[in-house]
């Protein structure tokens, strides 16, 4: 990133079920790394969550849990803005406008919609289909320049860029020229795609039926050890080089996780464990994981109970976010010619 440019960073996490190390290593850890040098806005995207039915009481708890996870991971509310999407109604308003800018053809290409709707496409909510337009509205409402996300959100960032360009172009003669910046994804190379512990070719996901496929941020130390020791591997010892990892997705995934948690380069890990059995590697991986994750887990559990503090953070965040959002949505209305 260069220093002269747009310093606004925006990202969001859905409050749908337990957060796992994919969310942490692929996204939240990067949110923390950016907070000292960028103007960061981090959202809990409850409107995205309801594109699939959510139990109302569970949804409320999950919102608190994501807020607590943000804070427990090291986000400082004095440095960053943390708020809940639905509390700033301009998100929905801009999303509607983007429903009218975005093209069916673009939405039809979204792999996440295809995956989530599955065979039952006719029965998927219309919200799930236009989900990327809401995501574009989240990012562009704050004119963000950078969006830290995992690799699975890349396509949604591409459509956001297309929407921004089309809006700017469609309204170029009416004050829209270069109105929205063209945001860039920030996808870290090592843990951009943390894979399932049961199948190294599948993404680690909240919705996987097997809880053994993921390490949740709330898992206790014994459960972490158990899940790592049972993580699928192949019968060979650990590889000698990165090339040897190409055909070994489970080994590659565990090494990536190790590297991302410890900050040790993959090459160094490979040199250290080359030719050794997985049992030794897995025991060390569990140690590293417990060392890194247990303070976050303990703080998360503590903060979840401190509803007054969480509400204070979210209220202050809402006020800061809303102030910015209202300015932009007012200009958008003007540009479009709305009453
Ligand atoms: P969500 O809630 O599915 O995931 C939150 C973040 O975690 C990342 N992630 C992963 N990274 C690496 N490996 C994995 N296995 C893994 N699983 C999840 C996701 O890439 C994401 O960064 N649409 C978004 C939420 C959203 C958003 C936004 C993001 C709504 N509006 C605006 C950025 C900007 C989503 O469903 O994330």
Coordinates of C-alpha atoms and ligand atoms in Angstrom, one line a residue:
X1 CA 0.0 0.0 0.0
X2 CA 1.2 3.5 -0.7
X3 CA 0.9 6.3 1.8
X4 CA -0.6 9.0 -0.3
X5 CA -3.8 7.3 -1.0
X6 CA -7.2 6.4 0.5
X7 CA -6.5 5.1 4.0
X8 CA -10.0 3.8 4.8
X9 CA -10.2 0.1 5.4
X10 CA -13.6 -1.7 5.7
X11 CA -14.5 -5.3 6.4
X12 CA -17.2 -7.4 8.0
X13 CA -18.0 -10.7 9.5
X14 CA -21.4 -12.4 9.6
X15 CA -22.8 -13.3 13.0
X16 CA -23.8 -16.8 12.0
X17 CA -22.5 -19.5 14.3
X18 CA -19.1 -20.0 15.9
X19 CA -16.1 -18.2 14.5
X20 CA -13.2 -20.4 13.6
X21 CA -9.5 -20.1 12.8
X22 CA -10.3 -19.5 9.1
X23 CA -12.2 -16.3 10.1
X24 CA -9.4 -15.4 12.5
X25 CA -6.3 -16.1 10.3
X26 CA -7.9 -15.1 7.0
X27 CA -9.5 -11.9 8.2
X28 CA -9.7 -10.8 11.9
X29 CA -5.9 -11.1 12.5
X30 CA -5.3 -8.8 9.5
X31 CA -7.9 -6.3 10.8
X32 CA -5.8 -6.0 13.9
X33 CA -2.6 -5.5 12.0
X34 CA -4.1 -2.6 10.0
X35 CA -5.5 -0.6 12.9
X36 CA -2.4 1.5 13.7
X37 CA -1.9 2.8 10.2
X38 CA -5.3 2.9 8.6
X39 CA -8.7 4.3 9.4
X40 CA -10.5 1.1 10.0
X41 CA -14.2 0.4 10.0
X42 CA -15.2 -3.2 11.0
X43 CA -18.8 -4.2 10.8
X44 CA -20.9 -7.1 12.1
X45 CA -23.0 -7.8 9.1
X46 CA -26.3 -9.0 10.5
X47 CA -28.3 -8.0 7.4
X48 CA -26.1 -10.4 5.4
X49 CA -26.7 -13.1 8.0
X50 CA -30.5 -13.0 7.5
X51 CA -30.2 -13.9 3.8
X52 CA -30.5 -17.4 5.3
X53 CA -33.1 -17.9 8.1
X54 CA -31.6 -17.2 11.6
X55 CA -33.2 -17.9 15.0
X56 CA -33.7 -14.4 16.3
X57 CA -32.3 -15.0 19.8
X58 CA -29.3 -16.9 18.5
X59 CA -28.7 -14.1 16.0
X60 CA -28.6 -11.5 18.8
X61 CA -26.1 -13.7 20.8
X62 CA -24.0 -14.2 17.7
X63 CA -23.8 -10.4 17.2
X64 CA -22.4 -10.0 20.7
X65 CA -20.0 -12.9 20.1
X66 CA -18.5 -11.3 16.9
X67 CA -18.1 -8.0 18.7
X68 CA -16.4 -9.8 21.6
X69 CA -14.2 -11.7 19.2
X70 CA -13.1 -8.5 17.4
X71 CA -12.1 -7.0 20.8
X72 CA -10.6 -10.2 22.2
X73 CA -8.4 -10.5 19.1
X74 CA -6.9 -7.1 19.8
X75 CA -9.0 -4.5 18.0
X76 CA -9.0 -1.3 20.0
X77 CA -12.3 0.6 19.9
X78 CA -10.3 3.9 20.5
X79 CA -8.6 3.3 17.2
X80 CA -11.2 1.6 15.0
X81 CA -14.9 1.8 14.4
X82 CA -16.9 -1.3 15.4
X83 CA -20.6 -1.4 14.7
X84 CA -23.6 -3.5 13.7
X85 CA -24.6 -3.1 10.0
X86 CA -28.4 -2.9 10.6
X87 CA -28.0 0.0 13.0
X88 CA -26.9 2.3 10.1
X89 CA -29.8 2.2 7.7
X90 CA -27.9 3.8 4.9
X91 CA -26.4 0.3 4.2
X92 CA -29.9 -0.9 3.1
X93 CA -30.6 2.2 1.2
X94 CA -27.4 2.1 -0.9
X95 CA -27.9 -1.6 -1.4
X96 CA -31.3 -0.9 -3.0
X97 CA -29.6 1.7 -5.3
X98 CA -27.0 -0.9 -6.2
X99 CA -29.7 -3.4 -6.9
X100 CA -30.5 -1.0 -9.8
X101 CA -26.9 -0.5 -10.9
X102 CA -25.7 -4.1 -10.6
X103 CA -26.5 -6.5 -13.5
X104 CA -28.2 -9.9 -13.4
X105 CA -25.4 -11.3 -15.5
X106 CA -22.8 -10.3 -12.8
X107 CA -24.9 -11.8 -10.0
X108 CA -25.4 -15.0 -12.0
X109 CA -21.7 -15.6 -12.0
X110 CA -21.3 -15.5 -8.2
X111 CA -20.0 -18.9 -7.1
X112 CA -21.0 -18.3 -3.4
X113 CA -24.7 -18.0 -4.4
X114 CA -24.4 -21.2 -6.4
X115 CA -22.8 -23.0 -3.5
X116 CA -25.2 -21.7 -0.8
X117 CA -28.4 -22.1 -2.8
X118 CA -27.2 -25.6 -4.0
X119 CA -29.8 -27.7 -5.7
X120 CA -32.6 -25.7 -4.1
X121 CA -32.1 -22.5 -6.0
X122 CA -35.8 -21.8 -6.6
X123 CA -36.2 -21.7 -2.8
X124 CA -33.3 -19.5 -2.0
X125 CA -34.1 -16.0 -0.7
X126 CA -33.9 -13.1 -3.1
X127 CA -31.6 -11.5 -0.5
X128 CA -29.1 -14.3 -0.9
X129 CA -29.1 -13.6 -4.7
X130 CA -28.5 -9.8 -4.2
X131 CA -26.1 -10.3 -1.3
X132 CA -23.1 -9.0 -3.3
X133 CA -24.9 -5.7 -3.9
X134 CA -25.3 -5.2 -0.1
X135 CA -21.6 -6.1 0.4
X136 CA -20.7 -3.4 -2.2
X137 CA -22.9 -0.9 -0.4
X138 CA -21.0 -1.7 2.9
X139 CA -17.7 -1.0 1.4
X140 CA -18.6 2.0 -0.8
X141 CA -20.7 3.8 1.8
X142 CA -17.4 4.6 3.5
X143 CA -15.5 5.1 0.2
X144 CA -13.1 2.4 1.5
X145 CA -9.9 1.9 -0.4
X146 CA -8.9 -1.5 1.1
X147 CA -10.9 -4.5 2.2
X148 CA -9.1 -7.2 4.2
X149 CA -10.8 -10.6 3.5
X150 CA -10.1 -14.3 2.9
X151 CA -9.8 -15.6 -0.6
X152 CA -13.4 -16.7 -0.7
X153 CA -14.6 -13.1 -0.9
X154 CA -12.4 -12.2 -3.9
X155 CA -15.3 -12.5 -6.4
X156 CA -17.5 -10.3 -4.2
X157 CA -14.8 -7.6 -4.3
X158 CA -14.7 -7.9 -8.1
X159 CA -18.4 -7.2 -8.4
X160 CA -18.0 -4.3 -5.9
X161 CA -15.4 -2.8 -8.2
X162 CA -17.7 -3.3 -11.2
X163 CA -20.6 -1.6 -9.3
X164 CA -18.4 1.3 -8.3
X165 CA -17.2 1.8 -11.9
X166 CA -20.7 1.5 -13.4
X167 CA -22.1 4.0 -10.9
X168 CA -19.3 6.5 -11.6
X169 CA -19.8 6.0 -15.3
X170 CA -23.6 6.1 -15.4
X171 CA -23.7 9.3 -13.5
X172 CA -20.5 10.9 -14.7
X173 CA -22.3 13.9 -16.1
X174 CA -24.1 14.4 -12.8
X175 CA -21.3 14.6 -10.2
X176 CA -20.7 10.8 -10.2
X177 CA -17.4 10.9 -12.0
X178 CA -14.8 9.2 -9.8
X179 CA -17.4 9.4 -6.9
X180 CA -16.7 6.0 -5.6
X181 CA -13.1 4.8 -5.2
X182 CA -12.3 1.3 -6.8
X183 CA -11.5 -0.7 -3.6
X184 CA -8.8 -3.3 -3.5
X185 CA -8.9 -6.6 -1.6
X186 CA -6.2 -7.2 0.9
X187 CA -5.7 -11.0 0.9
X188 CA -2.8 -12.3 2.8
X189 CA -0.8 -15.1 1.0
X190 CA -0.4 -17.6 3.9
X191 CA -3.9 -18.1 5.5
X192 CA -6.2 -16.7 2.8
X193 CA -7.9 -20.0 2.6
X194 CA -7.7 -22.2 5.7
X195 CA -9.0 -25.6 4.7
X196 CA -11.1 -28.2 6.5
X197 CA -9.3 -30.5 9.0
X198 CA -11.2 -33.4 7.5
X199 CA -10.7 -32.7 3.8
X200 CA -7.8 -30.5 2.6
X201 CA -9.6 -29.6 -0.6
X202 CA -12.6 -28.0 1.1
X203 CA -12.6 -24.6 2.8
X204 CA -13.0 -24.6 6.6
X205 CA -16.5 -23.4 7.1
X206 CA -19.0 -22.6 9.9
X207 CA -21.6 -24.6 8.0
X208 CA -19.7 -27.9 7.8
X209 CA -21.7 -30.5 9.6
X210 CA -18.6 -32.0 11.3
X211 CA -17.3 -29.8 14.1
X212 CA -14.0 -31.8 13.8
X213 CA -13.4 -30.0 10.5
X214 CA -12.7 -26.7 12.2
X215 CA -11.1 -25.2 15.3
X216 CA -13.5 -22.7 16.8
X217 CA -12.3 -19.7 18.6
X218 CA -14.2 -21.0 21.7
X219 CA -12.7 -24.5 21.7
X220 CA -10.9 -25.4 24.9
X221 CA -7.3 -26.6 24.9
X222 CA -8.2 -30.3 25.1
X223 CA -10.5 -30.0 22.2
X224 CA -7.9 -28.2 20.2
X225 CA -5.4 -31.1 20.8
X226 CA -8.1 -33.6 20.0
X227 CA -9.1 -32.0 16.7
X228 CA -5.4 -31.5 15.6
X229 CA -4.5 -35.1 16.5
X230 CA -7.4 -36.4 14.5
X231 CA -6.9 -34.0 11.6
X232 CA -6.7 -35.9 8.3
X233 CA -3.2 -36.4 6.9
X234 CA -1.6 -38.8 4.4
X235 CA 0.6 -41.8 5.3
X236 CA 3.8 -40.2 4.1
X237 CA 6.2 -38.4 6.5
X238 CA 6.4 -34.5 6.3
X239 CA 7.8 -33.3 3.0
X240 CA 11.2 -31.9 2.1
X241 CA 10.1 -29.0 -0.1
X242 CA 7.1 -26.8 -1.0
X243 CA 6.8 -28.6 -4.3
X244 CA 6.2 -31.9 -2.4
X245 CA 3.2 -30.2 -0.8
X246 CA 1.3 -29.6 -4.1
X247 CA -0.4 -33.0 -4.2
X248 CA -0.8 -33.1 -0.4
X249 CA -3.6 -30.7 0.5
X250 CA -3.9 -31.8 4.2
X251 CA -0.2 -31.5 4.9
X252 CA -0.1 -28.1 3.1
X253 CA -3.0 -26.8 5.1
X254 CA -1.5 -27.8 8.5
X255 CA 1.8 -26.2 7.6
X256 CA 0.0 -23.0 6.5
X257 CA -1.9 -22.9 9.7
X258 CA 1.3 -23.4 11.7
X259 CA 3.1 -20.7 9.7
X260 CA 0.2 -18.2 10.1
X261 CA -0.2 -18.7 13.8
X262 CA 3.5 -18.7 14.7
X263 CA 4.8 -16.2 12.1
X264 CA 7.5 -18.7 11.1
X265 CA 8.0 -19.0 7.4
X266 CA 6.7 -22.1 5.7
X267 CA 10.2 -22.9 4.3
X268 CA 11.6 -23.0 7.8
X269 CA 8.8 -25.2 9.1
X270 CA 9.4 -27.6 6.3
X271 CA 13.2 -27.7 7.0
X272 CA 12.5 -28.4 10.7
X273 CA 10.0 -31.2 10.2
X274 CA 11.1 -32.7 6.9
X275 CA 11.0 -36.5 7.0
X276 CA 9.4 -36.6 10.5
X277 CA 6.1 -38.2 11.4
X278 CA 2.9 -36.1 11.7
X279 CA 2.5 -37.0 15.4
X280 CA 5.4 -34.9 16.4
X281 CA 4.4 -32.0 14.1
X282 CA 0.8 -32.1 15.3
X283 CA 1.8 -32.0 18.9
X284 CA 3.9 -28.9 18.2
X285 CA 1.1 -27.4 16.2
X286 CA -1.3 -27.9 19.1
X287 CA 1.2 -26.1 21.4
X288 CA 1.5 -23.1 19.0
X289 CA -2.3 -23.0 18.6
X290 CA -3.0 -23.1 22.3
X291 CA -0.4 -20.5 22.9
X292 CA -1.9 -18.1 20.3
X293 CA -5.6 -18.8 20.7
X294 CA -6.1 -19.5 24.4
X295 CA -5.7 -15.8 25.5
X296 CA -8.1 -14.8 22.8
X297 CA -10.6 -17.5 23.9
X298 CA -10.4 -16.5 27.5
X299 CA -10.9 -12.8 26.8
X300 CA -13.8 -13.7 24.4
X301 CA -15.6 -15.6 27.1
X302 CA -15.1 -12.7 29.5
X303 CA -16.2 -10.0 27.1
X304 CA -19.3 -12.0 26.0
X305 CA -20.6 -11.6 29.5
X306 CA -19.9 -7.9 29.7
X307 CA -22.9 -6.8 27.6
X308 CA -22.8 -3.3 29.0
X309 CA -19.3 -2.8 27.6
X310 CA -20.1 -4.4 24.3
X311 CA -23.2 -2.2 23.9
X312 CA -21.1 0.9 24.6
X313 CA -18.6 0.0 22.0
X314 CA -21.3 -0.8 19.4
X315 CA -23.2 2.4 20.2
X316 CA -20.2 4.6 19.8
X317 CA -19.2 2.8 16.7
X318 CA -22.7 3.3 15.2
X319 CA -22.5 7.0 15.9
X320 CA -19.1 7.3 14.1
X321 CA -20.2 5.1 11.2
X322 CA -23.5 6.8 10.7
X323 CA -22.0 10.3 10.6
X324 CA -19.8 9.2 7.6
X325 CA -22.5 7.2 6.0
X326 CA -25.1 9.9 6.0
X327 CA -22.8 12.3 4.2
X328 CA -22.2 9.9 1.4
X329 CA -25.8 8.7 1.0
X330 CA -26.9 12.3 0.8
X331 CA -24.5 12.9 -2.0
X332 CA -25.6 9.7 -3.8
X333 CA -29.3 10.8 -3.6
X334 CA -28.3 14.2 -5.1
X335 CA -26.2 12.6 -7.9
X336 CA -29.0 10.2 -8.9
X337 CA -31.7 12.8 -8.8
X338 CA -33.8 11.3 -6.0
X339 CA -36.2 13.6 -4.2
Ligands
LIG1 P1 -17.8 -14.5 6.5 O1 -18.6 -14.0 7.7 O2 -18.2 -15.7 5.8 O3 -16.3 -14.6 6.9 C1 -15.6 -13.5 7.6 C2 -14.2 -13.4 7.0 O4 -13.5 -14.7 7.2 C3 -12.9 -15.1 6.0 N1 -12.9 -16.6 6.0 C4 -11.8 -17.3 5.7 N2 -10.6 -17.0 5.5 C5 -9.7 -18.0 5.3 N3 -10.0 -19.3 5.4 C6 -11.3 -19.7 5.6 N4 -11.6 -21.0 5.7 C7 -12.3 -18.7 5.8 N5 -13.6 -18.7 6.1 C8 -14.0 -17.4 6.2 C9 -13.8 -14.5 4.9 O5 -13.1 -14.4 3.7 C10 -14.1 -13.2 5.5 O6 -13.1 -12.2 5.2 N6 -19.5 -11.6 2.8 C11 -18.6 -11.6 3.9 C12 -19.0 -10.6 5.0 C13 -19.1 -9.2 4.5 C14 -18.0 -8.3 4.1 C15 -18.6 -7.1 3.7 C16 -16.6 -8.5 4.1 C17 -20.2 -8.5 4.3 N7 -19.9 -7.2 3.9 C18 -17.8 -6.0 3.3 C19 -15.9 -7.4 3.6 C20 -16.5 -6.2 3.3 C21 -18.7 -13.0 4.6 O7 -19.7 -13.7 4.4 O8 -17.7 -13.3 5.4

